[in-house]
Short mmCIF file of C-alpha atoms in Angstrom, two decimals:
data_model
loop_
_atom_site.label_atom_id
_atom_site.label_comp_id
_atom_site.label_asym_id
_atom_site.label_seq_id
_atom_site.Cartn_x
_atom_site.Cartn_y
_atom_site.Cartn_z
CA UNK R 1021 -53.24 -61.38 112.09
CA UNK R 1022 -52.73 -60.67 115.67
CA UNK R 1023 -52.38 -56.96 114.81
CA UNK R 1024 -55.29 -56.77 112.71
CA UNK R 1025 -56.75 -58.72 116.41
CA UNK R 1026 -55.73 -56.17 118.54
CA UNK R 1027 -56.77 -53.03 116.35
CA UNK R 1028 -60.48 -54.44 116.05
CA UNK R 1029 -60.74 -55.73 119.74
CA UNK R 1030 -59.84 -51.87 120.88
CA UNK R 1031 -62.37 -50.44 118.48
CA UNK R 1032 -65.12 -53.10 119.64
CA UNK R 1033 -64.98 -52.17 123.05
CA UNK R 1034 -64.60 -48.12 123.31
CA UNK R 1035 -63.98 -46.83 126.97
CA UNK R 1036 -65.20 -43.63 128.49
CA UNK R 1037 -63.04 -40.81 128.74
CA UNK R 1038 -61.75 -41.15 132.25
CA UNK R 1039 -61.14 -44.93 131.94
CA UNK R 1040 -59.73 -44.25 128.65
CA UNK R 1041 -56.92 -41.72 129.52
CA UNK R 1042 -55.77 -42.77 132.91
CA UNK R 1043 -52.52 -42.74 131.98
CA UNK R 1044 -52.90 -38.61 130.81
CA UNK R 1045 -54.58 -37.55 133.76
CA UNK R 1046 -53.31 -40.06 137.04
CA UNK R 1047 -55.54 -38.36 138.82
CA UNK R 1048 -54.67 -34.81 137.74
CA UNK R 1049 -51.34 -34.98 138.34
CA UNK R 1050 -48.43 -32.80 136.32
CA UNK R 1051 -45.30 -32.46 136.30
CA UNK R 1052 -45.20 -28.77 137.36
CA UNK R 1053 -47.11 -30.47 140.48
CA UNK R 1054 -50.05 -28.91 140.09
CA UNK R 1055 -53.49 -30.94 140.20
CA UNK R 1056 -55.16 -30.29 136.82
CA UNK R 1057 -58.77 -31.97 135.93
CA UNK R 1058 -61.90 -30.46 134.36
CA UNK R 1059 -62.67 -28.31 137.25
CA UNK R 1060 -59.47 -26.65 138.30
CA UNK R 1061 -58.66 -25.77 134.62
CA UNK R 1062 -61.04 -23.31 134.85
CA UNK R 1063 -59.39 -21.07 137.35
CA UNK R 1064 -56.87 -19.91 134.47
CA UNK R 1065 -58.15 -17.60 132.97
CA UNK R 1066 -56.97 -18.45 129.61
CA UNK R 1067 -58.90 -21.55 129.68
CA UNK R 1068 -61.73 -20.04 131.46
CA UNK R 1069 -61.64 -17.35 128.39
CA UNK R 1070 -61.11 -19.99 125.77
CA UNK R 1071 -64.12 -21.97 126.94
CA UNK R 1072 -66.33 -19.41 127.41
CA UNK R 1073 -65.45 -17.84 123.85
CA UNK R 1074 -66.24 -21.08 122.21
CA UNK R 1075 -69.31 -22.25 124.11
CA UNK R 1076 -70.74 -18.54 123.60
CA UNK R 1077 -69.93 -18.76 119.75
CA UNK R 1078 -71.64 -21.99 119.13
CA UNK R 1079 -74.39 -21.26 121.44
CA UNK R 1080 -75.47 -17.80 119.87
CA UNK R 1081 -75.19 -19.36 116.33
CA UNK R 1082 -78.85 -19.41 115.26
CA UNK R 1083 -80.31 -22.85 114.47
CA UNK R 1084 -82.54 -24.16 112.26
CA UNK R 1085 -84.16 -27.32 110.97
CA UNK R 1086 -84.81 -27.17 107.53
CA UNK R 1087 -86.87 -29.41 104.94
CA UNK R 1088 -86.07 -30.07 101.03
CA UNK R 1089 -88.53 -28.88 99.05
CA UNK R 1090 -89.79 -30.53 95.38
CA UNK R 1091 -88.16 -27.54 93.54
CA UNK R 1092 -84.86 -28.81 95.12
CA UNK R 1093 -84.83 -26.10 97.28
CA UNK R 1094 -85.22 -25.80 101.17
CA UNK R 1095 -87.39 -24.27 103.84
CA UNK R 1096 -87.74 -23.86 107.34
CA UNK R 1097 -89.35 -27.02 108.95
CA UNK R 1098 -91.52 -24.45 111.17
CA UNK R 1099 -94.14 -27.09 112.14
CA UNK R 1100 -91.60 -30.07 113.25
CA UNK R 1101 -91.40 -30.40 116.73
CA UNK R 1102 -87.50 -30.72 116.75
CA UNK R 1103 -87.62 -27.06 115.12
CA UNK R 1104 -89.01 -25.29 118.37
CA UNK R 1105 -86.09 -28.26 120.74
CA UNK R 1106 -83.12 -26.86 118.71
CA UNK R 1107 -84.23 -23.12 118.03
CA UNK R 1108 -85.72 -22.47 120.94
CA UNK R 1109 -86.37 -24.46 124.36
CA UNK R 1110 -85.25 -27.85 124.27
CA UNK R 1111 -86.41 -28.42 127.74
CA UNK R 1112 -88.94 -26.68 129.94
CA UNK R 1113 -85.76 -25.75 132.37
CA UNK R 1114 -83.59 -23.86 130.07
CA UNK R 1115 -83.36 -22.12 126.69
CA UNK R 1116 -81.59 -23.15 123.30
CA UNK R 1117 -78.67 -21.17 124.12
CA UNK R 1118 -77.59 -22.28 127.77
CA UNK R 1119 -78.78 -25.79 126.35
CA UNK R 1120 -75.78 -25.53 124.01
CA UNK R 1121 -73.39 -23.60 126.12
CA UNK R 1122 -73.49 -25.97 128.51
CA UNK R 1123 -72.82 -28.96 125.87
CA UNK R 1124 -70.14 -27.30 124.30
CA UNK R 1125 -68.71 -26.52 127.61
CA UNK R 1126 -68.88 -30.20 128.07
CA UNK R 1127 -67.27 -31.45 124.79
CA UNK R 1128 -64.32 -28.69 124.84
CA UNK R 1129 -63.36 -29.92 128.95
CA UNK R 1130 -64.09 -33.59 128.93
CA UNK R 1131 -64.29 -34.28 124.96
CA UNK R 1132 -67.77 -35.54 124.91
CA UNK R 1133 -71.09 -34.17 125.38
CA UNK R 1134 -74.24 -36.22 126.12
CA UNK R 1135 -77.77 -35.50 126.77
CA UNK R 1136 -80.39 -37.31 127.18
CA UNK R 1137 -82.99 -38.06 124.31
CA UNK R 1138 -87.03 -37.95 125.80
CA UNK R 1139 -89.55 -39.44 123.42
CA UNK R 1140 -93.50 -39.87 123.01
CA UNK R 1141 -95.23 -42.90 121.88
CA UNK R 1142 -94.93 -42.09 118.03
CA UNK R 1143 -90.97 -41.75 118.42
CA UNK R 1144 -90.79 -37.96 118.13
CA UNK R 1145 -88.30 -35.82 120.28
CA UNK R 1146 -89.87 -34.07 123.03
CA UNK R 1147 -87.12 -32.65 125.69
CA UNK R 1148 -83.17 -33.08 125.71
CA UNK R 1149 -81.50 -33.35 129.26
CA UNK R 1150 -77.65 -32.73 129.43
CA UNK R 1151 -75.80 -35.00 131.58
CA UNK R 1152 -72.66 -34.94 132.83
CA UNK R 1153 -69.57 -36.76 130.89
CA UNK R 1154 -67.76 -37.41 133.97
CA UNK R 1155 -70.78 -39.94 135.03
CA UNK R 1156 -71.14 -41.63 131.93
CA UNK R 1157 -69.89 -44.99 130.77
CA UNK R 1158 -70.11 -46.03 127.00
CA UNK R 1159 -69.22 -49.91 126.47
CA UNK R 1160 -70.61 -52.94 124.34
CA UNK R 1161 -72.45 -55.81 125.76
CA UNK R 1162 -72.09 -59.48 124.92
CA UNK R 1163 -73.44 -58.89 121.31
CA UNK R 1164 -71.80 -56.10 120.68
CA UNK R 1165 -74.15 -53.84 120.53
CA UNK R 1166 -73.19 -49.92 122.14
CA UNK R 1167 -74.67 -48.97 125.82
CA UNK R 1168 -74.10 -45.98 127.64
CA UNK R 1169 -74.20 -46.47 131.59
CA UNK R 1170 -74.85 -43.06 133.77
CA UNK R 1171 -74.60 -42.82 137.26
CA UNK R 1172 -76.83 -41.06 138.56
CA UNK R 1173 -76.71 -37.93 141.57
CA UNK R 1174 -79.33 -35.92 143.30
CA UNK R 1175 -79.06 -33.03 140.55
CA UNK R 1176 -79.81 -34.96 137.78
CA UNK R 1177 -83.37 -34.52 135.99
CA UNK R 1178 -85.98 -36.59 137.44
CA UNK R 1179 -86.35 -37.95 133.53
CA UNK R 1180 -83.65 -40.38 134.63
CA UNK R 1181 -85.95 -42.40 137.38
CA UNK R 1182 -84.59 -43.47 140.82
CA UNK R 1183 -82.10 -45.77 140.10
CA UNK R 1184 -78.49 -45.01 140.87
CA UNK R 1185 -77.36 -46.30 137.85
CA UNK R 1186 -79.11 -45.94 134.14
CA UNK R 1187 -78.95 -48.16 131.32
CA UNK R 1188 -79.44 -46.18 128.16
CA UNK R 1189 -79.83 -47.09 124.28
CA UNK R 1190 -78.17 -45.12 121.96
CA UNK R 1191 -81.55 -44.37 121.05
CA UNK R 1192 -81.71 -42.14 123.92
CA UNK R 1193 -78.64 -39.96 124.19
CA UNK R 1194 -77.38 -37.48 121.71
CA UNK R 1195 -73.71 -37.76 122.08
CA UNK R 1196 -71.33 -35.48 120.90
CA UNK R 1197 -67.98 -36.71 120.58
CA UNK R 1198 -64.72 -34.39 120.77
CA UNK R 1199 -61.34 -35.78 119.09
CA UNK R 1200 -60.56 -39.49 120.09
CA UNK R 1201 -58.68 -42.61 118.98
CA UNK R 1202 -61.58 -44.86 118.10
CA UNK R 1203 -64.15 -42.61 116.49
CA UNK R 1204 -66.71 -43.25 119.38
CA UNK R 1205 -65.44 -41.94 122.29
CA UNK R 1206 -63.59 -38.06 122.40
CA UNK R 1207 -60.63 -37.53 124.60
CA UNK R 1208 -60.04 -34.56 126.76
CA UNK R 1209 -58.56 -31.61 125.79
CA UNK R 1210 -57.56 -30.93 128.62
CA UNK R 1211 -55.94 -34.70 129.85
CA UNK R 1212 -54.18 -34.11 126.44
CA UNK R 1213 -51.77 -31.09 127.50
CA UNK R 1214 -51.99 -30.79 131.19
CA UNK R 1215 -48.54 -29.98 131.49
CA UNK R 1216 -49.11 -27.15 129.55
CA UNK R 1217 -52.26 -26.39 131.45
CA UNK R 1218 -50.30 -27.14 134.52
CA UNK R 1219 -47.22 -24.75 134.10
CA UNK R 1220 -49.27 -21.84 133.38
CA UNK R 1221 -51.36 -22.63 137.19
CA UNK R 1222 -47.85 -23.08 138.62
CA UNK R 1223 -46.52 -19.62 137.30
CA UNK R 1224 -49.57 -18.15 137.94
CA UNK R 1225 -49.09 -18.97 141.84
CA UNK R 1226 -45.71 -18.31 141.82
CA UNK R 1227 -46.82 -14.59 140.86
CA UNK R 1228 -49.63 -14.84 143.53
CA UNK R 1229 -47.01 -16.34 146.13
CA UNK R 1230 -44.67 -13.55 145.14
CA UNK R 1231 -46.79 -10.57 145.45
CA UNK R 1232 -48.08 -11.81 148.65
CA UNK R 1233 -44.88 -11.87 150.17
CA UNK R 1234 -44.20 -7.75 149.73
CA UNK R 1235 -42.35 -8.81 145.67
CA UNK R 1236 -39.68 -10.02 147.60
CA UNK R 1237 -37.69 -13.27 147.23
CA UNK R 1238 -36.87 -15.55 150.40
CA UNK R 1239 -33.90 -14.71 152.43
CA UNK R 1240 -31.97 -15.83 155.13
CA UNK R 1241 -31.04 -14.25 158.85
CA UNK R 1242 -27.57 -14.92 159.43
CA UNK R 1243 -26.15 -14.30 163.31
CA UNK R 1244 -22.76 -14.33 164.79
CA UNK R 1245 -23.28 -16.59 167.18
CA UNK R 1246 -25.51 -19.16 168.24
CA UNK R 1247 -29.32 -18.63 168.37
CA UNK R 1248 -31.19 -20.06 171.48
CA UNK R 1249 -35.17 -20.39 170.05
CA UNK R 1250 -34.22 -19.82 166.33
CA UNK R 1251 -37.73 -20.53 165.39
CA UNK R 1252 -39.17 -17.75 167.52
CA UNK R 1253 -37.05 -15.28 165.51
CA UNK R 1254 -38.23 -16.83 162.46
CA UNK R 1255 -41.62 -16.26 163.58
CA UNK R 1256 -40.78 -12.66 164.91
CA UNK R 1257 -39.45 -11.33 162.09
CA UNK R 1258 -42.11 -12.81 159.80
CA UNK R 1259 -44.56 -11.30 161.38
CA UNK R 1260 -43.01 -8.29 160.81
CA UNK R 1261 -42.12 -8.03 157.44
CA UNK R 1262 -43.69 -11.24 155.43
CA UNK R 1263 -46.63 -10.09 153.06
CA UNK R 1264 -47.41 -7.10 150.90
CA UNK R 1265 -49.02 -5.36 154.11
CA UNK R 1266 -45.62 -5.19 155.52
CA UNK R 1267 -43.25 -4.60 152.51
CA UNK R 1268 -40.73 -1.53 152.43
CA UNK R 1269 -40.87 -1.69 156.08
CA UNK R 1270 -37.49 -0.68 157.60
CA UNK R 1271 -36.22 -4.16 159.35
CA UNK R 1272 -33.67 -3.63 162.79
CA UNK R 1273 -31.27 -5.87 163.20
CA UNK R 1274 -29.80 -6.74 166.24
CA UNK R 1275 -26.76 -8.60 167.78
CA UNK R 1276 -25.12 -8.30 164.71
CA UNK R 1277 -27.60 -10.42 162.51
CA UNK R 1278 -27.22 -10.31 158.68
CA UNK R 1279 -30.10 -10.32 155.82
CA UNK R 1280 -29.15 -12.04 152.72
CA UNK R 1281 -32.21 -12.45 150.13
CA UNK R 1282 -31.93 -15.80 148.31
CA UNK R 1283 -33.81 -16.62 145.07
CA UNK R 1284 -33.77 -15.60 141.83
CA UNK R 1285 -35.41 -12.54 140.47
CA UNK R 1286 -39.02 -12.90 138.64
CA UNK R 1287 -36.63 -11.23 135.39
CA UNK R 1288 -33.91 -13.88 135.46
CA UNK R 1289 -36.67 -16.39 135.66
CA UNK R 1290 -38.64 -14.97 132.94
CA UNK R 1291 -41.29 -14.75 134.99
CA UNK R 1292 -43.21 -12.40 132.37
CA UNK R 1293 -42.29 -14.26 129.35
CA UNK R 1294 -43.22 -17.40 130.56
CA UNK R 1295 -46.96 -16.42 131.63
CA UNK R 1296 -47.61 -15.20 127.84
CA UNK R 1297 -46.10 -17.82 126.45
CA UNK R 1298 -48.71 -20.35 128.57
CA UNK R 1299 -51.10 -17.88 127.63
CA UNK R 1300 -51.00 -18.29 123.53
CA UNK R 1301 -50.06 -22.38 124.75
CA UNK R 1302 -53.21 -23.04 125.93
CA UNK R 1303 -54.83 -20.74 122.92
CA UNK R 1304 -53.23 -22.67 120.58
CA UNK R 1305 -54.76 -25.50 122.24
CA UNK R 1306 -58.44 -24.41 121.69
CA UNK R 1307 -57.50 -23.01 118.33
CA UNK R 1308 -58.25 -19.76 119.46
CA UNK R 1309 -56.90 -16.54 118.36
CA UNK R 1310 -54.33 -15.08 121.04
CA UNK R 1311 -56.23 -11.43 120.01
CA UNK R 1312 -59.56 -12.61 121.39
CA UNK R 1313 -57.95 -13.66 124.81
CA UNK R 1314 -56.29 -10.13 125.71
CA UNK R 1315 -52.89 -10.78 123.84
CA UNK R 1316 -52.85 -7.98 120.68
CA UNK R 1317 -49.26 -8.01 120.60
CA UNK R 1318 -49.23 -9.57 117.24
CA UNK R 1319 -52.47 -8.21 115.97
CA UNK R 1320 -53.61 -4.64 114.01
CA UNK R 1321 -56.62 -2.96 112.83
CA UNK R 1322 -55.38 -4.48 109.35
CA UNK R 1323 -55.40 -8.38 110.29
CA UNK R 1324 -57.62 -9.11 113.26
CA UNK R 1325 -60.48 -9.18 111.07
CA UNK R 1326 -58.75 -11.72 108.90
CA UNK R 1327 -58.03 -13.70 111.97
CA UNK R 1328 -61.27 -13.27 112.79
CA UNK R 1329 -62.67 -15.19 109.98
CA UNK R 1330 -60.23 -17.73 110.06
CA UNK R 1331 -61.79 -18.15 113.75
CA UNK R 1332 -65.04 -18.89 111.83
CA UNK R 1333 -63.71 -20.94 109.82
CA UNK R 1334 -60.63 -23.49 111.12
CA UNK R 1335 -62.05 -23.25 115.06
CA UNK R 1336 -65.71 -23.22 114.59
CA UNK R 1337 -66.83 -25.02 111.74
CA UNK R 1338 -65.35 -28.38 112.83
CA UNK R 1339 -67.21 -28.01 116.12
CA UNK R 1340 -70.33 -26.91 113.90
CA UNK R 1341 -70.17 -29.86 111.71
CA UNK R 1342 -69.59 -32.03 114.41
CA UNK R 1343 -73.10 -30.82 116.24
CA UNK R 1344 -75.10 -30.77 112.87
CA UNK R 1345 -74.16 -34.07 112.14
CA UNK R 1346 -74.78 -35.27 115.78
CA UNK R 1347 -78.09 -33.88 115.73
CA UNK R 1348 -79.39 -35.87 112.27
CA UNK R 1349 -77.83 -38.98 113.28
CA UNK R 1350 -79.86 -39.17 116.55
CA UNK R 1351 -82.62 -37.04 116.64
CA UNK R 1352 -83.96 -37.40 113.25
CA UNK R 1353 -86.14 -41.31 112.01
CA UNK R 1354 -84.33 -43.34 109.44
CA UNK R 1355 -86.92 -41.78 107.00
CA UNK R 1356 -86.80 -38.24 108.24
CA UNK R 1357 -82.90 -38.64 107.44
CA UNK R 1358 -83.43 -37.85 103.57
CA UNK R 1359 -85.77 -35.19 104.09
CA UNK R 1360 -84.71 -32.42 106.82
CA UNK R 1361 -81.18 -31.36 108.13
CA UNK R 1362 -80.43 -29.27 110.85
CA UNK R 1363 -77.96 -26.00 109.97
CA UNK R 1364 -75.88 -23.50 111.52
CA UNK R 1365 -76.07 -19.82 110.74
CA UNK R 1366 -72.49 -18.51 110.72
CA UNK R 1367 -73.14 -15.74 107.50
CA UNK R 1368 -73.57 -13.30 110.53
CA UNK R 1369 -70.02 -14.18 111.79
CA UNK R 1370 -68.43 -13.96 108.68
CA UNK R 1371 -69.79 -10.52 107.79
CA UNK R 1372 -67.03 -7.38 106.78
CA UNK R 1373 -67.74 -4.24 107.98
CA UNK R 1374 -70.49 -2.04 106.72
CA UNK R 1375 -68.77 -0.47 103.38
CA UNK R 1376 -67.90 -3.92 102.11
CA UNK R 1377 -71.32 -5.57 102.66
CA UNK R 1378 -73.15 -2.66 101.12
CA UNK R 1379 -70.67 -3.04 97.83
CA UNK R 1380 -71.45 -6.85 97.98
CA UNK R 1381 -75.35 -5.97 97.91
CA UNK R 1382 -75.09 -3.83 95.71
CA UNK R 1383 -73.13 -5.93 93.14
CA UNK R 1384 -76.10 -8.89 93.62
CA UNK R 1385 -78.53 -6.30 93.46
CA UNK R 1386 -77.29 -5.67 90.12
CA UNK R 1387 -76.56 -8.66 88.88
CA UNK R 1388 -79.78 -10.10 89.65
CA UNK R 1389 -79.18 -12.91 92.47
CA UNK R 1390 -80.63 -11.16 95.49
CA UNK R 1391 -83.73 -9.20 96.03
CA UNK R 1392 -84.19 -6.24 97.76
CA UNK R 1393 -85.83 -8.35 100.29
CA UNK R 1394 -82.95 -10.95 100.37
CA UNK R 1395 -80.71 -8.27 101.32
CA UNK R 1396 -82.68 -7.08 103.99
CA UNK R 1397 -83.21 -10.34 105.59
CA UNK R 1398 -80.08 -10.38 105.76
CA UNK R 1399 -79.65 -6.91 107.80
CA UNK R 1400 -82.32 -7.76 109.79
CA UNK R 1401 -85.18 -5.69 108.51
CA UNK R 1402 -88.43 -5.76 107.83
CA UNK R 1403 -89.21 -7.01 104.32
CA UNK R 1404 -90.44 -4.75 101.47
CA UNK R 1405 -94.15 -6.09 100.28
CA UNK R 1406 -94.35 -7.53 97.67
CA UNK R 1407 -96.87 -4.90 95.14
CA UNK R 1408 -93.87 -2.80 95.95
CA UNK R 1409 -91.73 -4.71 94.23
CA UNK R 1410 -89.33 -6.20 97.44
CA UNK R 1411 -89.23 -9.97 95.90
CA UNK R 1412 -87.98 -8.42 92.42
CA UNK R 1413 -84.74 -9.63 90.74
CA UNK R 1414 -83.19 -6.65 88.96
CA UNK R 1415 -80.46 -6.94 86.55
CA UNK R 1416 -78.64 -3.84 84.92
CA UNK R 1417 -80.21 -2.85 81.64
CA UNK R 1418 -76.25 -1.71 79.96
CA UNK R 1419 -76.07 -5.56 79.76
CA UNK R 1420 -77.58 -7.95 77.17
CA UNK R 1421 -76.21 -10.50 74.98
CA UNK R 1422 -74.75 -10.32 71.43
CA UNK R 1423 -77.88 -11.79 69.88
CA UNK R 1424 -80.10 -9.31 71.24
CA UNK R 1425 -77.73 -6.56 70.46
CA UNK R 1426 -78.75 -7.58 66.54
CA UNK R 1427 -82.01 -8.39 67.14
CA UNK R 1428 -82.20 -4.91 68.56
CA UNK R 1429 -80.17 -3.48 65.74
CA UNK R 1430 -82.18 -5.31 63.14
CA UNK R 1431 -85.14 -3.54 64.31
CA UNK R 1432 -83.84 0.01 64.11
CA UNK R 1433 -82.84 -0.57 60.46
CA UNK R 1434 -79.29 -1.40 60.19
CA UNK R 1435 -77.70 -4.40 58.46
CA UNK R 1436 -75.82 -6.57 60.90
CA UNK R 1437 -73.64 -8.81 59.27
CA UNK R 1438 -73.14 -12.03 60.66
CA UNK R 1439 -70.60 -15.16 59.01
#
């Protein structure tokens, strides 16, 4: 009973996602001892390409609200006024596509994305706001009931008012949440394998460090005797030969002084290994291809369109599904909920090359599920009116069924015998 306690009590009372994963981050600390958090992260480059792969992908997706119709079909819900928030300008400040770049940015380096919901006097969506996870606080109050609690800054949207801090309903945020222990609340990626993240800054410097110093390791000067102002020939000779400006310099030595070059080499350290290897680390975790970050060591013309649309499908979909479902559970009435649902357009991404779509056309051209106008929505082009036949469903006249074959048979004269 006191486990079945303890499991409810954590789920009652979700914390945000800095609160929630002290213990991962301690304040950005690794133990490669470099200082990872949300905004250093994105000095790799891998990350940097990661994230910006992702947010681009989702963002360029086109999306649409769409309405059932009585047939049991579905249409565009053109005249809703959440159509023209998600397709095209949720806010008079930016478009539909920085809108959810900048969300998905969000929910891929701090696990959640919010943004504030604005609404009119009949309850309809008007404007969406992002704001920023690290300022936002999700908790319960006394009855239990979810909260979120922003803190406000000077470049936040005036939609917020004047107060430092904002209470908000859940009414009013659309909150996307990344993976996370309690269902509520995501956790960040990034808190999640900072060592990982951390290693690859660390060998990334060491590279830096290493170039900068002419590709040479540390040494030391070794003297006979005694030296008098040791650290003056420490600076002196520094000055002479530390950085790349000054490597393969000829170096004198005098009063019998000795170089000997300490260290190990960048090849004994697998230097070069160990950058690729963080590389496809922090690819692997963002789920994204190591071919669509710069490493085609394992990839050909013959499977990186296969890993392509295993992209589509493993790495984006979730993060599709995850908006789609966001977006009817918050922006959409109660009563609105049966009738329209919000979808992602990913047929473009998961497109062959030109031969194989024109065979694919061609076979539902024949086969009479797709119109000539169907298939050129498709492409992109303008559609075929309709006296000239575009909106006709063809089938191939070789094929009929066995009854008609007698029918057809019957009519010409012959006997068709049938048990």
């Amino acid at each position: 009973m006191g486990l079945l306690k303890s499991i409810f009590k954590a789920r009652d009372k979700p914390q945000d996602r800095i609160a929630g994963s002290n213990y991962s981050f301690f304040f950005g600390g690794t133990t490669s001892g470099k200082p990872v958090n949300e905004h250093t992260v994105m000095q790799m480059t891998a990350v940097y390409s990661c994230v910006r792969i992702l947010a681009e992908a989702v963002a360029g997706l086109p999306l649409h609200l769409y309405k059932y119709t009585s047939s049991g079909g579905k249409e565009k819900a053109l005249n809703h006024p959440l159509y023209f928030l998600l397709h095209d300008e949720p806010n008079p400040e930016m478009s539909s596509f920085i809108f959810r770049e900048t969300l998905m940015t969000h929910l891929l380096l701090w696990g959640n994305a919010y943004s504030q919901i604005i609404r009119n006097g009949k309850g309809e969506v008007i404007a969406l706001y992002p704001l920023m996870p690290n300022k936002m606080v999700v908790d319960r109050d006394r009855n239990g009931r979810l909260f979120y609690l922003y803190q406000q800054s000077s470049e936040d949207a005036p939609t917020l008012g004047k107060d430092s801090q904002v209470y908000l309903y859940p009414s009013d945020v659309l909150h996307i949440p990344g993976l996370g222990f309690d269902g509520l609340v995501g956790y960040s990626p990034i808190a999640m394998a900072k060592n990982a993240v951390g290693l690859a800054m660390a060998t990334e410097e060491y590279g830096a460090k290493f170039f900068a110093n002419g590709a040479a390791p540390g040494g030391v000067l070794e003297h006979p005797g005694t030296i008098k102002d040791p650290q003056k020939v420490k600076e002196s000779w520094n000055k002479a030969y530390q950085g790349s400006a000054n490597s393969h310099r000829v170096a004198v030595l005098e009063e019998g002084m000795k170089y000997q070059p300490i260290g190990i080499s960048p090849e004994q350290a697998q230097f070069l290994e160990t950058r690729k290897f963080q590389i496809n680390e922090i690819a692997r975790i963002f789920r994204v291809p190591p071919h669509m970050v710069g490493d085609l060591e394992k990839s050909s013309f013959s499977n990186i369109e296969q890993q392509s649309l295993e992209f589509v499908k493993y790495t984006l979909d979730p993060w599709v599904i995850r908006w789609e479902q966001a977006i009817s559970r918050s922006l959409l009435r109660p009563d609105e909920k049966k009738m329209y649902f919000s979808k992602f357009n990913v047929d473009g991404l998961l497109r062959g090359d030109y031969v194989s779509r024109m065979n694919g056309y061609a076979t539902a051209r024949q086969n009479g599920w797709m119109s000539a106008n169907d298939i050129r929505e498709l492409e992109n082009l303008d559609r075929i009116p309709v006296e000239l036949g575009g909106d006709l469903y063809l089938i191939n006249g070789n094929m009929t069924k066995l009854a008609d074959a007698g029918i057809f048979a019957n009519k010409e004269g012959l006997e068709v015998k049938t048990e």
